Coordinates of N, CA, C and O in Angstrom, one line a residue:
X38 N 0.8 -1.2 0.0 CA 0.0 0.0 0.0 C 0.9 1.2 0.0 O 1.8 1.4 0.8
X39 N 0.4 2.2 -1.0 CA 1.4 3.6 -1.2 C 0.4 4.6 -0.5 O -0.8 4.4 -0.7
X40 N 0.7 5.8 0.1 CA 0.1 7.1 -0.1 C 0.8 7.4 -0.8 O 1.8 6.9 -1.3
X41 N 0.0 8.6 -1.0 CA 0.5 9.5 -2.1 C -0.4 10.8 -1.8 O -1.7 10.8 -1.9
X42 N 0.0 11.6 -1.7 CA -0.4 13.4 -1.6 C -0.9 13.8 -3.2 O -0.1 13.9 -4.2
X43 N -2.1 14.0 -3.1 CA -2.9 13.7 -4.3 C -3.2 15.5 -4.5 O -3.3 16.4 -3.7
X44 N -3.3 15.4 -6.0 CA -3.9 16.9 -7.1 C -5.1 17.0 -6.8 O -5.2 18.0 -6.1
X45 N -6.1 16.3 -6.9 CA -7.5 15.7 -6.9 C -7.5 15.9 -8.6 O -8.5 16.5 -9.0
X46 N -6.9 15.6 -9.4 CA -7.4 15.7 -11.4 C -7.5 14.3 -11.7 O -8.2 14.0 -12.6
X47 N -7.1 13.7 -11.3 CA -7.5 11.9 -11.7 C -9.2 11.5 -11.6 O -9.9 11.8 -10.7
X48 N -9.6 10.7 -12.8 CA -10.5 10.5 -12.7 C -11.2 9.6 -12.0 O -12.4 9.9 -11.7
X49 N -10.6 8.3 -11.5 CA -10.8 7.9 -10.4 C -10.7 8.3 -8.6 O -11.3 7.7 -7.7
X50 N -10.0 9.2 -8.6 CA -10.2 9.6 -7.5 C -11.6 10.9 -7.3 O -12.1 11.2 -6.3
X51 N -12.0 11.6 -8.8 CA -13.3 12.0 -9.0 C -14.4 10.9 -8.5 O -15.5 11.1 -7.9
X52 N -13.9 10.0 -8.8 CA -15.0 8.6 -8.7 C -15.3 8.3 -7.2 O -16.4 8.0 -6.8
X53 N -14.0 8.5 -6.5 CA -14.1 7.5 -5.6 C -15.0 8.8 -4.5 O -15.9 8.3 -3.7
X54 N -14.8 10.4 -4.5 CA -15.1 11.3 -3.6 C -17.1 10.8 -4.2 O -18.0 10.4 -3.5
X55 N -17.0 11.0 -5.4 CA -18.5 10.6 -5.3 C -19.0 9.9 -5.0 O -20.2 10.1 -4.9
X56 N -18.5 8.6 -4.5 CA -19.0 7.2 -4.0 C -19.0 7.9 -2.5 O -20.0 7.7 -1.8
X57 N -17.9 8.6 -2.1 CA -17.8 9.2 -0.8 C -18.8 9.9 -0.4 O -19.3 9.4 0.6
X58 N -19.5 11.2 -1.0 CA -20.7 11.9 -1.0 C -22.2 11.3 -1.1 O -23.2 11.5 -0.4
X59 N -21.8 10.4 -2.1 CA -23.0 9.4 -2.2 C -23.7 9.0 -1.0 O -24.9 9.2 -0.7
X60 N -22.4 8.2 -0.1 CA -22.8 7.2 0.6 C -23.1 7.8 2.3 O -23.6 7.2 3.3
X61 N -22.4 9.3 2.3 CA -22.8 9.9 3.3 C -24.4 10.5 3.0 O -25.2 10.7 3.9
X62 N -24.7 10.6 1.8 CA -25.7 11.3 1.5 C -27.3 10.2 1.8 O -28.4 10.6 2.0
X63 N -26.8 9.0 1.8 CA -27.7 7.9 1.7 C -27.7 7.7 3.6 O -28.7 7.1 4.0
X64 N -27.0 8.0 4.5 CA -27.1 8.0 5.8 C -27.6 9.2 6.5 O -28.6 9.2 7.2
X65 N -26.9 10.4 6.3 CA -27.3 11.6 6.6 C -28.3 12.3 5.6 O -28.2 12.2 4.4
X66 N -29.3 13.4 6.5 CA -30.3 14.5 6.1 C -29.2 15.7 5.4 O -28.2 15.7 6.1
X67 N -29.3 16.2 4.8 CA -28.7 17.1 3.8 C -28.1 17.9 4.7 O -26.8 18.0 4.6
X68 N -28.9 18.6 5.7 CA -28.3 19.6 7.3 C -27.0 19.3 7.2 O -26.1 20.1 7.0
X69 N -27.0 17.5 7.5 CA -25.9 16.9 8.4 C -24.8 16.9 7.6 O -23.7 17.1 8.2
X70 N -24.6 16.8 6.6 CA -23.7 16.6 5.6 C -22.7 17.7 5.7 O -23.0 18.8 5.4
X71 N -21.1 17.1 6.2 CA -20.3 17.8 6.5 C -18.8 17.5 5.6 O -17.7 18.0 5.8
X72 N -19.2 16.6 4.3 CA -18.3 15.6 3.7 C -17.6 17.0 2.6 O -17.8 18.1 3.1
X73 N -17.0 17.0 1.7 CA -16.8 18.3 0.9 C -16.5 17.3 -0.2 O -16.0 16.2 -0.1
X74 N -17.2 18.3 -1.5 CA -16.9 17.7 -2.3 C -15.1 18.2 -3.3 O -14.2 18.9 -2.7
X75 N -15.0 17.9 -4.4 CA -13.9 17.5 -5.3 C -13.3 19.3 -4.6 O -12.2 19.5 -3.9
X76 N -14.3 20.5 -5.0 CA -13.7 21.9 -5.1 C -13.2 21.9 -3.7 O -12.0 22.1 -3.5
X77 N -13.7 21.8 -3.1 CA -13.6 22.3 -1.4 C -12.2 21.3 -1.3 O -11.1 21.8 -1.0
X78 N -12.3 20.1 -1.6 CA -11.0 19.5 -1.2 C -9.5 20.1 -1.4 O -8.5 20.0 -0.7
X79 N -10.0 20.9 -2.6 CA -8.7 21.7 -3.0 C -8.5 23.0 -2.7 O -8.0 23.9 -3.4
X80 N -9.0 23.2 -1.2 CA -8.5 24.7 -0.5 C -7.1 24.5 0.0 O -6.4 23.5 0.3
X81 N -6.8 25.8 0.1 CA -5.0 25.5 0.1 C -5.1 24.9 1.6 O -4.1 24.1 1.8
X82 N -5.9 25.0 2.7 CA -5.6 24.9 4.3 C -6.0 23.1 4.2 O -6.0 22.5 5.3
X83 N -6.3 22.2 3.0 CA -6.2 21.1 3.3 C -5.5 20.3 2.2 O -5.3 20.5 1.0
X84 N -5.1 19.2 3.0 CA -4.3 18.5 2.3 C -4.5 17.0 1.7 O -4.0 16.1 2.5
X85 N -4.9 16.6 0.9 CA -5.6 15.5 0.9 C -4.2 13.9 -0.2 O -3.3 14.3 -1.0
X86 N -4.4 13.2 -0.1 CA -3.7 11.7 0.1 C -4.9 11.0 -0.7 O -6.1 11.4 -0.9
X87 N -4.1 9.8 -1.2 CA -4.6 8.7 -1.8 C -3.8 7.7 -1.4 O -2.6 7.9 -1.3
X88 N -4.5 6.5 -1.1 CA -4.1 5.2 -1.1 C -4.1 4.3 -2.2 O -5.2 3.8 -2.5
X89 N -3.2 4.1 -2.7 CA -2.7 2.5 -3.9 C -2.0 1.6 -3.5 O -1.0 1.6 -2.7
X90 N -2.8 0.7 -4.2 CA -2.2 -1.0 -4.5 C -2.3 -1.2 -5.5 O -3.3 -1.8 -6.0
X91 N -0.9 -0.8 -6.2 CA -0.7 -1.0 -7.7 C -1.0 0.0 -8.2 O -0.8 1.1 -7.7
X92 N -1.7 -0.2 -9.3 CA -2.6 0.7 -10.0 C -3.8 1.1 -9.7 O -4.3 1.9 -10.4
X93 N -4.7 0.3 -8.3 CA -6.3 0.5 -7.9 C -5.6 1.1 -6.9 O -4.6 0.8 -6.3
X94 N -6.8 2.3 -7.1 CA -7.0 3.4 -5.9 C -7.8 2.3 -4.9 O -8.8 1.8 -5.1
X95 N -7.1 2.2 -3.9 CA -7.9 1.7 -2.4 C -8.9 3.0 -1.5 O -10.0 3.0 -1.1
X96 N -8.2 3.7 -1.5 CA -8.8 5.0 -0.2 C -8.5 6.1 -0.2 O -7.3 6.1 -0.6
X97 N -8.9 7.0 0.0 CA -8.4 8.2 0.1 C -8.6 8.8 2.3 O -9.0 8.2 3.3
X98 N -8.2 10.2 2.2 CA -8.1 11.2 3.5 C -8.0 12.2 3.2 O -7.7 12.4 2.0
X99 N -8.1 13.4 4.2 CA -7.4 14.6 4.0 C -7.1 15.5 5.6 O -7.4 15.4 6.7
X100 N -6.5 16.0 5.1 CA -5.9 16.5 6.8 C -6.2 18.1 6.8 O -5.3 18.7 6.3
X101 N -7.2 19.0 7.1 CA -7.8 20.1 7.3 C -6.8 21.0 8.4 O -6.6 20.5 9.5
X102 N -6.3 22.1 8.3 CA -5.8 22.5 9.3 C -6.7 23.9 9.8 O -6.8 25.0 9.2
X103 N -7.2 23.8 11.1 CA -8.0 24.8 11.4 C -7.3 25.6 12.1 O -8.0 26.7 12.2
X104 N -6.2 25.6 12.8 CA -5.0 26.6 13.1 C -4.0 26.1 13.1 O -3.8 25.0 12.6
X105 N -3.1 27.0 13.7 CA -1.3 26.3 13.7 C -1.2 25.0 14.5 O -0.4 24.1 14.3
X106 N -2.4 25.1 15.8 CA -2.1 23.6 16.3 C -3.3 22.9 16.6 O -3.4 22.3 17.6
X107 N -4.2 23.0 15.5 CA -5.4 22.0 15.4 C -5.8 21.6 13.9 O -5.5 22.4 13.1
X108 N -6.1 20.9 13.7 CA -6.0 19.7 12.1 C -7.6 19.1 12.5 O -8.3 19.0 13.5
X109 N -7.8 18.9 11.2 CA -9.0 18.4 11.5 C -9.3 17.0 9.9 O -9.3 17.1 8.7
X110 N -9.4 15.8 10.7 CA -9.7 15.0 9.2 C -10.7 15.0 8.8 O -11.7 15.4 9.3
X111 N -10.5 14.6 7.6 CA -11.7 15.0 6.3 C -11.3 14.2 5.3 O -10.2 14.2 4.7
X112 N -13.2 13.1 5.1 CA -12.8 12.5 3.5 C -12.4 11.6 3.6 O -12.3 11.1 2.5
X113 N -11.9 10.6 5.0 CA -12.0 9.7 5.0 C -12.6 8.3 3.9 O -13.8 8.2 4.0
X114 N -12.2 7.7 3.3 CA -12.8 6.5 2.9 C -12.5 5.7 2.2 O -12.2 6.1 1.1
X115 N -12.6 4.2 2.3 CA -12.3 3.3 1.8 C -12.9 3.2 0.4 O -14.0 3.6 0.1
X116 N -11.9 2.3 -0.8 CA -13.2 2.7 -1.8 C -13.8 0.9 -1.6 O -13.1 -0.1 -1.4
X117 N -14.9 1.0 -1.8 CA -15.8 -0.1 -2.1 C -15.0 -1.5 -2.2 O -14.8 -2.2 -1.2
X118 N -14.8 -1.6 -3.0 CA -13.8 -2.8 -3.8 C -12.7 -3.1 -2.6 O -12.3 -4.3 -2.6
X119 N -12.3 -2.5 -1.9 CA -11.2 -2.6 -1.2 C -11.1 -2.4 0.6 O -10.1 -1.9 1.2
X120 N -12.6 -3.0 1.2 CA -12.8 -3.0 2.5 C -12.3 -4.1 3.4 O -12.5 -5.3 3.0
X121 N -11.6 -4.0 4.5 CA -11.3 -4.9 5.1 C -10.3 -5.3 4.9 O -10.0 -6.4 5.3
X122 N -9.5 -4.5 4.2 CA -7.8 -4.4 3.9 C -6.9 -3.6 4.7 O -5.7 -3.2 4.3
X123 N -7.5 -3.4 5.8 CA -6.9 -2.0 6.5 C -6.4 -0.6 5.5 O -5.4 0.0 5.6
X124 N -7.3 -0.4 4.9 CA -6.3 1.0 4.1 C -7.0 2.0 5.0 O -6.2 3.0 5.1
X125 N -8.3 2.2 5.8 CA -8.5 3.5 6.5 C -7.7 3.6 7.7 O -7.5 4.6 8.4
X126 N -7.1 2.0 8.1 CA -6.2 2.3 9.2 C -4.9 2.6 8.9 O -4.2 2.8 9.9
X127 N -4.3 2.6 7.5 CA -3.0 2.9 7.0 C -3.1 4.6 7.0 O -2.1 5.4 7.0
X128 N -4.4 5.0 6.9 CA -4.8 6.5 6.2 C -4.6 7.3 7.2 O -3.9 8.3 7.3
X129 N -5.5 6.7 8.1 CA -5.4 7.4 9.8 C -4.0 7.9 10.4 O -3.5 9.0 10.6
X130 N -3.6 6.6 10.4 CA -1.9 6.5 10.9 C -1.7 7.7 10.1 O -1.9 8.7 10.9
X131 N -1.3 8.1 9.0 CA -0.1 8.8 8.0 C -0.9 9.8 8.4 O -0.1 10.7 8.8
X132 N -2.0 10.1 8.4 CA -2.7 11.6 8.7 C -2.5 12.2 10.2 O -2.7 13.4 10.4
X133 N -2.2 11.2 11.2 CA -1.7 11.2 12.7 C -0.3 11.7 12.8 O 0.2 12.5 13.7
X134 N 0.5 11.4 11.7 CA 1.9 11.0 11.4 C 2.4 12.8 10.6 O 3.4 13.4 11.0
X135 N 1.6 13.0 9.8 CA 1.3 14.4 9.3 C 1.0 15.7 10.4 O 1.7 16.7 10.4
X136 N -0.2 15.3 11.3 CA -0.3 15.6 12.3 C 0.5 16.6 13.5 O 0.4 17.7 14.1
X137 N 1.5 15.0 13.6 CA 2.6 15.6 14.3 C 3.7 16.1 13.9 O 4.5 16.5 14.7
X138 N 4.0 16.3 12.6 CA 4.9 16.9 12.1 C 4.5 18.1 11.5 O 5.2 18.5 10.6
X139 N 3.6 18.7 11.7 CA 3.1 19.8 11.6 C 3.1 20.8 13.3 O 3.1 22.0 13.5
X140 N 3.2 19.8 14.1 CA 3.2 20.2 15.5 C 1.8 20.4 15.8 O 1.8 21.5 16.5
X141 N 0.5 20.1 15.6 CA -0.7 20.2 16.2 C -1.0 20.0 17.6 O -0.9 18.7 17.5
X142 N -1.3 20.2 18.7 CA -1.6 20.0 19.7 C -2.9 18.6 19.7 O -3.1 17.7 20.5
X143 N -3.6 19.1 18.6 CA -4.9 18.2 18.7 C -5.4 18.1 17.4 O -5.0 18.8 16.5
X144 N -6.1 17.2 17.3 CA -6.5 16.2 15.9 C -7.8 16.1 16.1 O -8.0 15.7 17.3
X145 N -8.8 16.4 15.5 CA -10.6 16.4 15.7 C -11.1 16.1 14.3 O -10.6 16.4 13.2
X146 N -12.1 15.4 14.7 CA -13.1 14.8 13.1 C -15.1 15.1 13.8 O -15.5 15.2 15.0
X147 N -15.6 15.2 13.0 CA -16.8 14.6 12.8 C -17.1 13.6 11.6 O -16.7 13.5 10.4
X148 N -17.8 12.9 12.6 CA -18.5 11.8 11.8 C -20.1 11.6 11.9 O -20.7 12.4 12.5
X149 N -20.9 10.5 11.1 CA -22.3 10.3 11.9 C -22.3 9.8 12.9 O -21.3 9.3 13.5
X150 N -24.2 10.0 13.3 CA -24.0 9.2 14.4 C -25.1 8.1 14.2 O -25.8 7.7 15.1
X151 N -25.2 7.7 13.0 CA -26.2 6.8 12.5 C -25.5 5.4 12.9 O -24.3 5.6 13.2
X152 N -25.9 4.1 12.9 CA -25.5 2.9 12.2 C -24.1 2.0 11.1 O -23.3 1.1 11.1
X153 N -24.6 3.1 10.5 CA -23.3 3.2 9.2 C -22.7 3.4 9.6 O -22.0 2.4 9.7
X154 N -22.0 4.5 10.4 CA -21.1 5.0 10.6 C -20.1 4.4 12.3 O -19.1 4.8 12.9
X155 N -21.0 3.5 12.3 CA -20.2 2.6 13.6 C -18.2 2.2 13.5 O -17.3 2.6 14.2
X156 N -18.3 1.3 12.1 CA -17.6 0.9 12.2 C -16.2 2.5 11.9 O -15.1 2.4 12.3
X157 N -16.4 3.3 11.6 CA -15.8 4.5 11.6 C -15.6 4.8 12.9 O -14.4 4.5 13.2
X158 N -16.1 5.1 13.8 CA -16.2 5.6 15.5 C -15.5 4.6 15.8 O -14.8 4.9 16.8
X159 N -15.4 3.1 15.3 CA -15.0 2.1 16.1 C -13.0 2.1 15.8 O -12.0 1.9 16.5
X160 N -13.0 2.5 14.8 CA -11.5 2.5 14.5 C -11.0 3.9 14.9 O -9.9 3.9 15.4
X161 N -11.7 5.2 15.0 CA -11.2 6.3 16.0 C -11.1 6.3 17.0 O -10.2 7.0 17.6
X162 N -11.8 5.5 17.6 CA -11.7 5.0 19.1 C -10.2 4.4 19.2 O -9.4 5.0 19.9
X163 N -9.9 3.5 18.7 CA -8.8 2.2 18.4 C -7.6 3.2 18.5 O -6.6 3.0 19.2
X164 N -7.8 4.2 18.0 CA -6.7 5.3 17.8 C -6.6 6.1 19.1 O -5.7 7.0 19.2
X165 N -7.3 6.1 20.1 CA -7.3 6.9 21.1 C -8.7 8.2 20.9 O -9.2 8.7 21.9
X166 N -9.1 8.4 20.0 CA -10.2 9.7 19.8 C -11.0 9.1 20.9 O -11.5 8.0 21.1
X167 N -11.0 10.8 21.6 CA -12.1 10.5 22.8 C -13.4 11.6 21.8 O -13.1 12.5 21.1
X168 N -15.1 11.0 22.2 CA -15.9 11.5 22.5 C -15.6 13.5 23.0 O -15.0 13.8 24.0
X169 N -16.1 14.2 22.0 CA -16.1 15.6 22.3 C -17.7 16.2 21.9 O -18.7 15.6 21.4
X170 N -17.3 17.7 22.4 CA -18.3 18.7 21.8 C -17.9 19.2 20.7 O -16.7 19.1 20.4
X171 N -18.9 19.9 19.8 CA -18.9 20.5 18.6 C -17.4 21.6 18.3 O -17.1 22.6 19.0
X172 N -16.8 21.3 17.2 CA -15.2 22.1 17.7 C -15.2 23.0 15.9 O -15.9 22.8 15.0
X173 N -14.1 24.0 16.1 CA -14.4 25.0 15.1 C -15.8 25.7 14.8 O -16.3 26.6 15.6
X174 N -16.4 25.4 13.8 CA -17.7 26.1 13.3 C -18.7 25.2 13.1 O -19.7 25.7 12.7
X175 N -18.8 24.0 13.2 CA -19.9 23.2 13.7 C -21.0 23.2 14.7 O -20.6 23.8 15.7
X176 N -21.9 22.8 14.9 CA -22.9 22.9 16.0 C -23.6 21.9 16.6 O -23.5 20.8 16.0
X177 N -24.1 22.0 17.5 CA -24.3 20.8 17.9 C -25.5 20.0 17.0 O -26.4 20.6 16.5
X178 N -25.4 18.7 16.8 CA -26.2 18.1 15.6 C -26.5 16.8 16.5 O -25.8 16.6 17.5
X179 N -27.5 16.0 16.2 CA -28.2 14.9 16.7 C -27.3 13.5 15.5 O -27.1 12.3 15.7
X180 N -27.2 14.1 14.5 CA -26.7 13.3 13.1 C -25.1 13.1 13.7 O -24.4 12.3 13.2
X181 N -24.8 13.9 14.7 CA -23.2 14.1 14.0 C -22.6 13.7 15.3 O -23.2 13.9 16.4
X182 N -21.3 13.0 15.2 CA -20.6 13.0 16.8 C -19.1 13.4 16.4 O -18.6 13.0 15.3
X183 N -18.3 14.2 17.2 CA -17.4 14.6 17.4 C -16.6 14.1 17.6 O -17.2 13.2 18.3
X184 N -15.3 13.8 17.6 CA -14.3 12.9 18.4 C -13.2 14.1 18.3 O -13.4 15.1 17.6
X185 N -12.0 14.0 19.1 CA -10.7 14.5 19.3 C -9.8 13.4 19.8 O -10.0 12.3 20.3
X186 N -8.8 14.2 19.5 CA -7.4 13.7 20.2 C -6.2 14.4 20.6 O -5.4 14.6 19.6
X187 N -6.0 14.7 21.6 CA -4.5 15.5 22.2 C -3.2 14.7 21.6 O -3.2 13.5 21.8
X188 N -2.3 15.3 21.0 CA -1.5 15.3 20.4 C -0.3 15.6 21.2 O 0.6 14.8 21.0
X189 N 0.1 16.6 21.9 CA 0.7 16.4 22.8 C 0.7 16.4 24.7 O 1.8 16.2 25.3

């Protein structure tokens, strides 16, 4: 498995954010939807990764920086074809790993808080992410649960 610090111009990785959007869109009410699509990915304050095996895109991430010492992940996801290979936990890592070499204090995501979105919470957890409140410009949402992690 490669990262790779990704353009977003490949047409499969177009593919895979829509499978991404898709599949939050089929769990979450439109409100809740906090996923970004292809444009948004490409703001200069985030940095987004791809995962290969070979020539198939496995997964993608992106690492958000919301100040000099807070990050926030984004975009998470496995693609379809390739679950249960650890690539979101290869993704995590390197974005933890980015993290600290950026010097962040703290690492924070939202996710759902539907069903689907278990096994997500279940591997943030695995990483140490404790349960939080609503952080940056989010609010508090019934759809959505927060996680963090202290970094140093």
């Amino acid at each position: 498995m490669e990262i790779k610090k990704d353009d977003l111009t490949r047409a499969e990785v177009a593919e895979l954010i829509k499978e991404h959007l898709q599949g939050v869109t089929l769990s979450s009410p439109p409100e809740s939807i906090h996923a970004l699509n292809l444009e948004e990915l490409r703001r200069p304050n985030i940095t987004f990764w791809t995962v290969w095996e070979g020539t198939d895109l496995t997964g993608m991430g992106a690492l958000k920086e919301i100040s000099c010492s807070h990050g926030e992940i984004k975009s998470m996801r496995t693609s379809s074809s390739h679950l249960r290979k650890g690539v979101a936990r290869r993704m995590l890592h390197h974005i933890l790993e980015e993290a600290l070499k950026r010097g962040y204090n703290q690492l924070s995501l939202e996710t759902g808080s539907m069903d689907s979105f278990e096994p997500a919470r279940k591997l943030y957890e695995t990483f140490g992410f404790k349960y939080c409140g609503p952080f940056a410009d989010y609010k508090e949402d019934p759809n959505s649960v927060f996680m963090t992690k202290e970094l140093r």
